[in-house]
Amino acid sequence: MRLTRYFLPVLKEAPAEAEIVSHRLMLRAGMIQQLAAGIYNWLPLGFRVLKKVERIVREEMDRAGAIEILMPTIQPADLWIESGRWDAYGPEMLRVLDRHERRMLYGPTNEENVTDIFRRHVKSYRQLPLNLYQIQWKFRDEIRPRFGVMRGREFLMKDAYSFDLDAEGARRSYDTMFVAYLRTFRRMGLTAIPMQAESGPIGGTMSHEFQILAKTGESHVFYDQAFEEIDFSAAELDIEKLKSLYAATDDKHDPARCPVPPERLRTGRGIEVGHIFYFGTKYSKPMRATVTGPDDREIEVEMGSYGIGVSRLVGAIIEAHHDEHGIVWPESVAPFRVGLVNLRPDDPSCTAMAEELYARLCNAGVEVLYDDRDERAGVKFATMDLIGLPFQITVGPRGVKEGKVELKERKSGARTDLDPEALLARLLA
Amino acid sequence: MRLTRYFLPVLKEAPAEAEIVSHRLMLRAGMIQQLAAGIYNWLPLGFRVLKKVERIVREEMDRAGAIEILMPTIQPADLWIESGRWDAYGPEMLRVLDRHERRMLYGPTNEENVTDIFRRHVKSYRQLPLNLYQIQWKFRDEIRPRFGVMRGREFLMKDAYSFDLDAEGARRSYDTMFVAYLRTFRRMGLTAIPMQAESGPIGGTMSHEFQILAKTGESHVFYDQAFEEIDFSAAELDIEKLKSLYAATDDKHDPARCPVPPERLRTGRGIEVGHIFYFGTKYSKPMRATVTGPDDREIEVEMGSYGIGVSRLVGAIIEAHHDEHGIVWPESVAPFRVGLVNLRPDDPSCTAMAEELYARLCNAGVEVLYDDRDERAGVKFATMDLIGLPFQITVGPRGVKEGKVELKERKSGARTDLDPEALLARLLA
């Protein structure tokens, strides 16, 4: 993508409303623009990251055997009246009247709708287990939205729902999601600590939140220092061990009953990026979602639900990956892999070299943002550092004379002068 | 995907509410499920087609130089008050009050929001031309939603917005979209006729609708029979010729002024799948979206907007591609390319052959739906014909004895017995 034909409205100063670093950097890097409190436009650069995060979430859900569907944002009140949540869900639910004065709502979550899909179509235990998921916008009318996309009102969420014949099967489904979540966050360069948590308005008997440690986190968290010794990138994770280790948010943590000796108890702040629930028959019972069992008996299915905050993750990744110059994207979610800076678009030899590199990288399938603007070098470098692409290539007159360009790794800052063939070999390796 | 682990709730009978063939087939093939009037759940098979259609639209927008963003579904009333449409837009606009009693709406279209993005960030003529697009859910509170996803209330739409310095540039942007639309529909196996149309609530001086001819179309259309002689799949289309040919919907057609002699005038019914508008400064003037021109003068930008009904297209494609047995997907939008039927999962030699073909096709990147169910052959064949995958492979005991499987092309019905290597060669060619 040529920057002269792109739309990248970077800002020199972050607007005063931005309290945390990810919000400041997303505004400065031209990733988002606020439309109303807690409601954001995703500008081109932000949109690309959102799609990368979404794709990783999708791939890990598919790998775990969940099946993707898509439920509408606007739903009728009926199903929520049936489950009892129309009255129970507070003012965070955005309620709407349509032109025929029918009561509708903007889905804050979808247990009711997916249970309705299930009960209409699934009749036999032989169709279980089943896990249906979607990646769809939700609305929760937070009283004080803040922190940019980290606590927005309209947000993109992956929500999965498992259906099993019995508690043992439901536990297996829960564990499958538990592991898929650790993999998902790991692929984005995040270490998420699973914590016992309250179930809140979703309900249920077992629940884990996945928290990224960050100073700006909204929850106070407590955890066994053993978590710091776990290799979360290992191919096989010992899920029983992980679930047995103590970690809890402050609403669940009770110092008097904490099993971890004080010298091993760590504390910090966390950003919740995922939340999973096992709630048995909380919805299948009132909504009569049953299957015929092996012995012909009607059995209420055991359910769980599993959320990941897709848009929130974009902010959480920045909280974990930035420095004083800007964002430092992990490669897996970077909006482009390479930034190509032509220092002198007015110099034919620089432009010839930059154009050739651009064409060859594009042809090889590398995502390149090519700064072909007529701007000062300092502006171009600052923009590249701010938007944090993993690799920066600089084409300047001195290097070109010697047949060299510079490759800079954003994360380490390491710079190497390379001839174009060596550069391509390195980036395409 | 193994059918035993998939969620494909096919129905023997279409529900009575379905009036048109695409709606009936989408319900029978387990693609969608109604949640409320004009509001649908996309079940796994339908979701896959929706994503394929979305991808083609995205690729053609990107190719045409448009840049993807994402705007929220819920917007504040302010911008619509500024443009004058808060009062002008009728009861189709879904209006909402948030918890602080602020007036909001569910976007039925996004001229105001995108103009606001533009005016905040674009200051110079040098940043033009610019075309920003998104693929996002919209809500229009139709008084009588019907025809399934063809006239829903919540629907997925691609909306693009062009910004140019002058009318000539705007006309070029309009023509670029005009051609991109013909390419987009062509790739989905559709021939869309561009028709002069009224601008309606979007406003403006020039507008074309793209109509697919179908008996169930909602509009009465009139067109020069010359359209039937055009090769819409040609690499280069003569856009001036296309725009000069007469074609109009009934709200624009005036028999007394029609330039086409009666013997060349064709009439029929059409399904609108796209609509493009050139409306000059209708929004840039009241919202003060200006740039500094080459002579330092402030210039109100010239705008156009360009819609494609992404979810509606799924229905429109079925209207154009079905037979008495079910859907006949064009390969470009088929939910899976191949259906693999194991006639006898209880026969080890059949199962070994089917499993091998499944593994090899999957490894080669072919999307396969593998019917490994313990069901009667008739049920399996009927399901495959109903869901309309381009190729069906049947593995049965007689063929396997001779080392053969059957390949059936859904569209022609042509069947060939092939040994597995020849089959793979043919499908992977």
Tab-separated table of C-alpha atoms in Angstrom, chain A residues 5-7 9 33-36 39-44 47 50-51 54 58 67-76 79 91-92 94-100 102 104 106 113 116-117 120-122 130 132 136-137 139 141-143 153-154, chain B residues 5-7 9 33-36 39-44 47 50-51 54 58 67-76 79 91-92 94-100 102 104 106 113 116-117 120-122 130 132 136-137 139 141-143 153-154:
chain	number	residue	atom	x	y	z
A	5	ARG	CA	-3.013	6.615	-1.619
A	6	TYR	CA	-3.746	5.422	1.904
A	7	PHE	CA	-5.664	7.077	4.712
A	9	PRO	CA	-4.344	10.297	9.813
A	33	GLN	CA	-11.703	7.853	15.959
A	34	GLN	CA	-14.337	8.370	18.593
A	35	LEU	CA	-17.876	8.821	17.287
A	36	ALA	CA	-19.639	8.948	20.665
A	39	ILE	CA	-18.249	4.100	20.260
A	40	TYR	CA	-15.412	4.160	17.739
A	41	ASN	CA	-14.756	4.264	14.031
A	42	TRP	CA	-12.019	1.856	13.007
A	43	LEU	CA	-9.806	3.673	10.534
A	44	PRO	CA	-7.780	1.691	7.960
A	47	PHE	CA	-9.243	-2.110	10.970
A	50	LEU	CA	-8.797	-5.891	14.239
A	51	LYS	CA	-9.072	-8.316	11.301
A	54	GLU	CA	-10.249	-11.798	14.550
A	58	ARG	CA	-11.354	-17.795	14.341
A	67	ILE	CA	-18.541	-24.160	14.294
A	68	GLU	CA	-19.052	-20.586	13.192
A	69	ILE	CA	-22.464	-18.980	12.820
A	70	LEU	CA	-23.641	-15.379	12.950
A	71	MET	CA	-26.458	-14.070	15.092
A	72	PRO	CA	-28.081	-10.685	14.523
A	73	THR	CA	-27.301	-7.724	16.761
A	74	ILE	CA	-30.978	-6.797	17.232
A	75	GLN	CA	-33.099	-9.409	18.971
A	76	PRO	CA	-36.682	-9.628	20.176
A	79	LEU	CA	-36.390	-15.079	24.411
A	91	PRO	CA	-29.350	-0.703	32.338
A	92	GLU	CA	-26.333	-1.980	30.388
A	94	LEU	CA	-29.693	-1.300	25.156
A	95	ARG	CA	-33.444	-1.665	24.736
A	96	VAL	CA	-35.217	-0.555	21.570
A	97	LEU	CA	-38.784	-0.266	20.347
A	98	ASP	CA	-39.282	-0.979	16.651
A	99	ARG	CA	-41.833	0.856	14.469
A	100	HIS	CA	-44.546	-1.580	15.524
A	102	ARG	CA	-42.269	-4.341	19.664
A	104	MET	CA	-36.208	-5.413	21.011
A	106	TYR	CA	-29.094	-4.972	21.051
A	113	ASN	CA	-30.678	-16.934	20.986
A	116	ASP	CA	-33.247	-21.276	20.779
A	117	ILE	CA	-31.286	-22.319	17.675
A	120	ARG	CA	-35.282	-26.025	17.300
A	121	HIS	CA	-32.841	-28.291	15.512
A	122	VAL	CA	-31.062	-30.683	17.846
A	130	LEU	CA	-21.804	-29.203	19.778
A	132	LEU	CA	-21.392	-22.921	18.079
A	136	GLN	CA	-20.167	-10.256	16.185
A	137	TRP	CA	-20.645	-6.747	17.547
A	139	PHE	CA	-23.506	-3.396	22.842
A	141	ASP	CA	-24.377	0.541	27.711
A	142	GLU	CA	-21.559	1.120	30.225
A	143	ILE	CA	-22.299	4.051	32.497
A	153	ARG	CA	-20.010	0.333	24.539
A	154	GLU	CA	-20.093	-1.172	21.047
B	5	ARG	CA	-19.471	-33.063	13.593
B	6	TYR	CA	-21.141	-30.268	11.660
B	7	PHE	CA	-24.400	-28.459	12.245
B	9	PRO	CA	-30.169	-28.708	10.073
B	33	GLN	CA	-33.224	-19.309	10.774
B	34	GLN	CA	-35.611	-16.469	11.450
B	35	LEU	CA	-35.245	-14.802	14.846
B	36	ALA	CA	-37.814	-12.050	14.313
B	39	ILE	CA	-33.997	-10.667	11.295
B	40	TYR	CA	-32.083	-13.898	10.685
B	41	ASN	CA	-29.533	-16.139	12.288
B	42	TRP	CA	-26.908	-17.304	9.798
B	43	LEU	CA	-26.332	-20.994	10.425
B	44	PRO	CA	-22.986	-22.575	9.469
B	47	PHE	CA	-22.482	-18.147	7.103
B	50	LEU	CA	-22.057	-14.951	3.259
B	51	LYS	CA	-18.302	-14.845	3.896
B	54	GLU	CA	-18.194	-10.652	1.352
B	58	ARG	CA	-13.852	-6.820	-0.558
B	67	ILE	CA	-9.764	1.613	1.513
B	68	GLU	CA	-11.551	-0.421	4.137
B	69	ILE	CA	-12.666	0.998	7.474
B	70	LEU	CA	-15.393	-0.006	9.919
B	71	MET	CA	-18.006	2.307	11.343
B	72	PRO	CA	-20.119	1.409	14.359
B	73	THR	CA	-23.737	0.350	13.995
B	74	ILE	CA	-24.962	2.694	16.743
B	75	GLN	CA	-24.472	6.399	16.081
B	76	PRO	CA	-25.394	9.626	17.839
B	79	LEU	CA	-24.484	14.266	12.811
B	91	PRO	CA	-39.773	5.394	10.319
B	92	GLU	CA	-37.301	3.011	8.662
B	94	LEU	CA	-34.336	2.602	14.145
B	95	ARG	CA	-34.021	5.261	16.828
B	96	VAL	CA	-32.712	4.458	20.295
B	97	LEU	CA	-32.284	6.260	23.591
B	98	ASP	CA	-29.235	5.281	25.594
B	99	ARG	CA	-29.146	5.082	29.404
B	100	HIS	CA	-28.356	8.798	29.613
B	102	ARG	CA	-29.152	10.570	24.493
B	104	MET	CA	-28.938	7.458	19.017
B	106	TYR	CA	-28.815	2.185	14.223
B	113	ASN	CA	-20.380	9.571	9.781
B	116	ASP	CA	-17.327	13.588	9.664
B	117	ILE	CA	-14.275	11.291	9.483
B	120	ARG	CA	-11.649	15.891	10.750
B	121	HIS	CA	-8.620	14.518	8.954
B	122	VAL	CA	-8.439	15.596	5.325
B	130	LEU	CA	-10.242	9.169	-1.503
B	132	LEU	CA	-13.486	4.759	2.060
B	136	GLN	CA	-21.067	-3.653	8.126
B	137	TRP	CA	-24.541	-4.521	9.358
B	139	PHE	CA	-30.822	-1.787	10.084
B	141	ASP	CA	-37.099	-0.963	9.916
B	142	GLU	CA	-39.083	-2.091	6.856
B	143	ILE	CA	-42.800	-2.051	7.515
B	153	ARG	CA	-34.434	-5.429	8.454
B	154	GLU	CA	-30.920	-6.221	9.685
